[in-house]
Amino acid sequence: MMVINERNVVYRKEPEASNQPASSRNGSFVVSMEGNQMGRYGSGSNATSWSKLVADLYPFGSTIRTWTCTYCNVEQPPRAKHCHDCDKCVLQFDHHCVWLGNCIGQGNHCRFWWYLFEETALCLWTGVLYISYLKAHITRVWWQDAITILLLITLSMCLVFLLLLLLVHSYLILTNQTTYELVRRRRIPYLRSIPERVHPFSKGICGNLYNFCCARSSIYSLEPLPTSQEIEEKSRPYTCLDVINCRCC
């Protein structure tokens, strides 16, 4: 975002000298829009600024101060947040992982889920090996295997933590949420007025899974805030007809 914002200032100062789309002039950083926004900005134009791009993602009447980062001085699109550990703004900020020393966001959330899945599988496999060893030496005095028992207890605690974390992130994927949005929902201005049972960015279970697993990592998707009509539609209680028509999908 900082790169686009800085280059956008240069573009506005330079005369119109090329018909090349702005997305390709910015190198490999390509911004794609959701829905009808893609048709307006998909081809790209030199006159389109980053500020105008971000402003169109918010409801009409919002002030620029509500979405400008006070640290980077960059207009943040919805779901972006400044990470104080990395000192940068992150698209679809989920959390800062102290174990990996990196932020989890739009570009690496899928890989983080697979990392949790592999760690959980590794703990299960190691636990089976420990239990098999203890069963084979059950006739021995138990304190001779005290270290193995302590390791098995520690491994069980780690396994419970990993399973809970994996389940939470699986729920966030199915509903197209982030950990930050789930925990700090009342502190995010554009989510305060939305009921907690409504997930404004959800596109259905199938759509959320497709965007999460099959989206290209080289394309950053900026999601606009849903309209009041879309919020009202998502707030409507489920009926038997909705279940038959697979409304949740």
GROMACS .gro file of N, CA, C and O in nm, residues 58-116:
model
  236
   58TYR      N    1  -1.549   0.250   0.085
   58TYR     CA    2  -1.621   0.287   0.206
   58TYR      C    3  -1.756   0.350   0.171
   58TYR      O    4  -1.774   0.400   0.060
   59PRO      N    5  -1.850   0.349   0.266
   59PRO     CA    6  -1.980   0.412   0.240
   59PRO      C    7  -1.966   0.561   0.213
   59PRO      O    8  -1.872   0.626   0.261
   60PHE      N    9  -2.058   0.614   0.139
   60PHE     CA   10  -2.055   0.757   0.107
   60PHE      C   11  -2.073   0.838   0.235
   60PHE      O   12  -2.157   0.808   0.319
   61GLY      N   13  -1.992   0.942   0.250
   61GLY     CA   14  -2.001   1.028   0.366
   61GLY      C   15  -1.892   1.002   0.469
   61GLY      O   16  -1.878   1.080   0.565
   62SER      N   17  -1.816   0.894   0.454
   62SER     CA   18  -1.707   0.866   0.547
   62SER      C   19  -1.593   0.965   0.524
   62SER      O   20  -1.564   1.003   0.410
   63THR      N   21  -1.527   1.003   0.632
   63THR     CA   22  -1.416   1.097   0.622
   63THR      C   23  -1.286   1.021   0.604
   63THR      O   24  -1.271   0.907   0.650
   64ILE      N   25  -1.189   1.084   0.540
   64ILE     CA   26  -1.062   1.018   0.512
   64ILE      C   27  -0.984   0.991   0.639
   64ILE      O   28  -0.901   0.900   0.645
   65ARG      N   29  -1.012   1.065   0.746
   65ARG     CA   30  -0.940   1.046   0.870
   65ARG      C   31  -0.974   0.913   0.935
   65ARG      O   32  -0.896   0.859   1.014
   66THR      N   33  -1.092   0.859   0.905
   66THR     CA   34  -1.134   0.734   0.966
   66THR      C   35  -1.062   0.614   0.909
   66THR      O   36  -1.061   0.508   0.971
   67TRP      N   37  -1.003   0.626   0.789
   67TRP     CA   38  -0.934   0.511   0.731
   67TRP      C   39  -0.788   0.541   0.696
   67TRP      O   40  -0.725   0.464   0.624
   68THR      N   41  -0.732   0.650   0.747
   68THR     CA   42  -0.591   0.681   0.725
   68THR      C   43  -0.509   0.633   0.843
   68THR      O   44  -0.540   0.662   0.958
   69CYS      N   45  -0.402   0.557   0.814
   69CYS     CA   46  -0.314   0.507   0.919
   69CYS      C   47  -0.235   0.623   0.977
   69CYS      O   48  -0.170   0.699   0.905
   70THR      N   49  -0.238   0.635   1.109
   70THR     CA   50  -0.168   0.745   1.176
   70THR      C   51  -0.017   0.721   1.184
   70THR      O   52   0.058   0.813   1.216
   71TYR      N   53   0.028   0.599   1.154
   71TYR     CA   54   0.171   0.568   1.160
   71TYR      C   55   0.234   0.574   1.021
   71TYR      O   56   0.341   0.630   1.004
   72CYS      N   57   0.168   0.512   0.921
   72CYS     CA   58   0.223   0.510   0.785
   72CYS      C   59   0.172   0.626   0.700
   72CYS      O   60   0.227   0.651   0.593
   73ASN      N   61   0.065   0.692   0.745
   73ASN     CA   62   0.002   0.799   0.669
   73ASN      C   63  -0.046   0.748   0.532
   73ASN      O   64  -0.033   0.816   0.430
   74VAL      N   65  -0.099   0.628   0.532
   74VAL     CA   66  -0.150   0.563   0.411
   74VAL      C   67  -0.299   0.537   0.429
   74VAL      O   68  -0.343   0.498   0.537
   75GLU      N   69  -0.376   0.561   0.324
   75GLU     CA   70  -0.519   0.531   0.329
   75GLU      C   71  -0.538   0.380   0.330
   75GLU      O   72  -0.499   0.310   0.237
   76GLN      N   73  -0.599   0.330   0.437
   76GLN     CA   74  -0.617   0.186   0.452
   76GLN      C   75  -0.749   0.142   0.392
   76GLN      O   76  -0.853   0.199   0.423
   77PRO      N   77  -0.749   0.038   0.309
   77PRO     CA   78  -0.875  -0.021   0.265
   77PRO      C   79  -0.941  -0.097   0.379
   77PRO      O   80  -0.877  -0.121   0.483
   78PRO      N   81  -1.066  -0.134   0.367
   78PRO     CA   82  -1.130  -0.210   0.474
   78PRO      C   83  -1.053  -0.339   0.506
   78PRO      O   84  -0.993  -0.400   0.418
   79ARG      N   85  -1.054  -0.377   0.633
   79ARG     CA   86  -0.993  -0.498   0.685
   79ARG      C   87  -0.841  -0.487   0.697
   79ARG      O   88  -0.777  -0.584   0.737
   80ALA      N   89  -0.783  -0.373   0.665
   80ALA     CA   90  -0.640  -0.354   0.682
   80ALA      C   91  -0.611  -0.295   0.820
   80ALA      O   92  -0.694  -0.222   0.876
   81LYS      N   93  -0.493  -0.325   0.873
   81LYS     CA   94  -0.455  -0.275   1.006
   81LYS      C   95  -0.303  -0.260   1.012
   81LYS      O   96  -0.230  -0.336   0.949
   82HIS      N   97  -0.261  -0.162   1.089
   82HIS     CA   98  -0.117  -0.140   1.108
   82HIS      C   99  -0.067  -0.234   1.217
   82HIS      O  100  -0.123  -0.242   1.326
   83CYS      N  101   0.041  -0.307   1.185
   83CYS     CA  102   0.105  -0.395   1.283
   83CYS      C  103   0.222  -0.321   1.346
   83CYS      O  104   0.313  -0.277   1.276
   84HIS      N  105   0.220  -0.306   1.478
   84HIS     CA  106   0.325  -0.233   1.547
   84HIS      C  107   0.454  -0.314   1.554
   84HIS      O  108   0.563  -0.255   1.567
   85ASP      N  109   0.445  -0.446   1.546
   85ASP     CA  110   0.566  -0.528   1.551
   85ASP      C  111   0.641  -0.522   1.419
   85ASP      O  112   0.764  -0.513   1.417
   86CYS      N  113   0.567  -0.532   1.307
   86CYS     CA  114   0.630  -0.525   1.174
   86CYS      C  115   0.644  -0.383   1.123
   86CYS      O  116   0.713  -0.360   1.025
   87ASP      N  117   0.572  -0.288   1.185
   87ASP     CA  118   0.575  -0.147   1.145
   87ASP      C  119   0.530  -0.131   1.000
   87ASP      O  120   0.594  -0.061   0.922
   88LYS      N  121   0.420  -0.195   0.965
   88LYS     CA  122   0.363  -0.181   0.832
   88LYS      C  123   0.214  -0.215   0.838
   88LYS      O  124   0.168  -0.282   0.931
   89CYS      N  125   0.140  -0.168   0.738
   89CYS     CA  126  -0.002  -0.200   0.729
   89CYS      C  127  -0.018  -0.332   0.653
   89CYS      O  128   0.050  -0.356   0.553
   90VAL      N  129  -0.109  -0.414   0.701
   90VAL     CA  130  -0.129  -0.548   0.647
   90VAL      C  131  -0.272  -0.561   0.598
   90VAL      O  132  -0.367  -0.530   0.672
   91LEU      N  133  -0.290  -0.609   0.474
   91LEU     CA  134  -0.422  -0.634   0.419
   91LEU      C  135  -0.484  -0.755   0.488
   91LEU      O  136  -0.419  -0.858   0.506
   92GLN      N  137  -0.611  -0.743   0.525
   92GLN     CA  138  -0.684  -0.849   0.595
   92GLN      C  139  -0.602  -0.901   0.713
   92GLN      O  140  -0.577  -1.020   0.728
   93PHE      N  141  -0.562  -0.808   0.798
   93PHE     CA  142  -0.477  -0.841   0.914
   93PHE      C  143  -0.549  -0.940   1.004
   93PHE      O  144  -0.663  -0.917   1.047
   94ASP      N  145  -0.484  -1.052   1.032
   94ASP     CA  146  -0.539  -1.152   1.124
   94ASP      C  147  -0.475  -1.139   1.262
   94ASP      O  148  -0.543  -1.115   1.360
   95HIS      N  149  -0.345  -1.157   1.268
   95HIS     CA  150  -0.271  -1.138   1.393
   95HIS      C  151  -0.122  -1.141   1.362
   95HIS      O  152  -0.082  -1.176   1.251
   96HIS      N  153  -0.044  -1.103   1.461
   96HIS     CA  154   0.102  -1.113   1.449
   96HIS      C  155   0.147  -1.237   1.525
   96HIS      O  156   0.131  -1.246   1.646
   97CYS      N  157   0.202  -1.334   1.454
   97CYS     CA  158   0.245  -1.460   1.514
   97CYS      C  159   0.385  -1.443   1.572
   97CYS      O  160   0.482  -1.420   1.499
   98VAL      N  161   0.394  -1.455   1.705
   98VAL     CA  162   0.525  -1.439   1.771
   98VAL      C  163   0.613  -1.559   1.745
   98VAL      O  164   0.737  -1.549   1.751
   99TRP      N  165   0.556  -1.676   1.715
   99TRP     CA  166   0.634  -1.796   1.690
   99TRP      C  167   0.702  -1.789   1.553
   99TRP      O  168   0.813  -1.837   1.537
  100LEU      N  169   0.632  -1.732   1.456
  100LEU     CA  170   0.689  -1.719   1.322
  100LEU      C  171   0.759  -1.586   1.302
  100LEU      O  172   0.834  -1.569   1.205
  101GLY      N  173   0.732  -1.489   1.391
  101GLY     CA  174   0.793  -1.357   1.376
  101GLY      C  175   0.742  -1.283   1.254
  101GLY      O  176   0.817  -1.207   1.192
  102ASN      N  177   0.615  -1.304   1.220
  102ASN     CA  178   0.561  -1.245   1.098
  102ASN      C  179   0.412  -1.222   1.116
  102ASN      O  180   0.346  -1.288   1.197
  103CYS      N  181   0.358  -1.129   1.038
  103CYS     CA  182   0.214  -1.104   1.040
  103CYS      C  183   0.142  -1.208   0.956
  103CYS      O  184   0.192  -1.254   0.855
  104ILE      N  185   0.021  -1.242   0.998
  104ILE     CA  186  -0.065  -1.332   0.922
  104ILE      C  187  -0.176  -1.246   0.861
  104ILE      O  188  -0.249  -1.177   0.933
  105GLY      N  189  -0.184  -1.249   0.728
  105GLY     CA  190  -0.282  -1.166   0.659
  105GLY      C  191  -0.327  -1.230   0.530
  105GLY      O  192  -0.328  -1.353   0.516
  106GLN      N  193  -0.363  -1.146   0.433
  106GLN     CA  194  -0.422  -1.196   0.310
  106GLN      C  195  -0.326  -1.283   0.230
  106GLN      O  196  -0.367  -1.382   0.170
  107GLY      N  197  -0.198  -1.252   0.230
  107GLY     CA  198  -0.105  -1.323   0.144
  107GLY      C  199  -0.057  -1.457   0.199
  107GLY      O  200  -0.007  -1.540   0.123
  108ASN      N  201  -0.072  -1.480   0.331
  108ASN     CA  202  -0.015  -1.603   0.387
  108ASN      C  203  -0.108  -1.673   0.486
  108ASN      O  204  -0.064  -1.765   0.557
  109HIS      N  205  -0.234  -1.634   0.494
  109HIS     CA  206  -0.326  -1.698   0.589
  109HIS      C  207  -0.349  -1.844   0.554
  109HIS      O  208  -0.358  -1.931   0.642
  110CYS      N  209  -0.358  -1.874   0.424
  110CYS     CA  210  -0.379  -2.012   0.381
  110CYS      C  211  -0.259  -2.099   0.421
  110CYS      O  212  -0.277  -2.211   0.470
  111ARG      N  213  -0.141  -2.048   0.399
  111ARG     CA  214  -0.022  -2.123   0.438
  111ARG      C  215  -0.015  -2.140   0.589
  111ARG      O  216   0.032  -2.243   0.638
  112PHE      N  217  -0.059  -2.042   0.665
  112PHE     CA  218  -0.059  -2.054   0.810
  112PHE      C  219  -0.154  -2.163   0.856
  112PHE      O  220  -0.124  -2.237   0.951
  113TRP      N  221  -0.271  -2.176   0.789
  113TRP     CA  222  -0.365  -2.282   0.826
  113TRP      C  223  -0.302  -2.418   0.800
  113TRP      O  224  -0.314  -2.509   0.883
  114TRP      N  225  -0.236  -2.435   0.687
  114TRP     CA  226  -0.170  -2.563   0.658
  114TRP      C  227  -0.055  -2.588   0.756
  114TRP      O  228  -0.027  -2.704   0.791
  115TYR      N  229   0.010  -2.483   0.799
  115TYR     CA  230   0.115  -2.498   0.901
  115TYR      C  231   0.056  -2.553   1.031
  115TYR      O  232   0.112  -2.645   1.092
  116LEU      N  233  -0.060  -2.497   1.074
  116LEU     CA  234  -0.127  -2.548   1.193
  116LEU      C  235  -0.171  -2.693   1.175
  116LEU      O  236  -0.159  -2.775   1.267
   0.00000   0.00000   0.00000
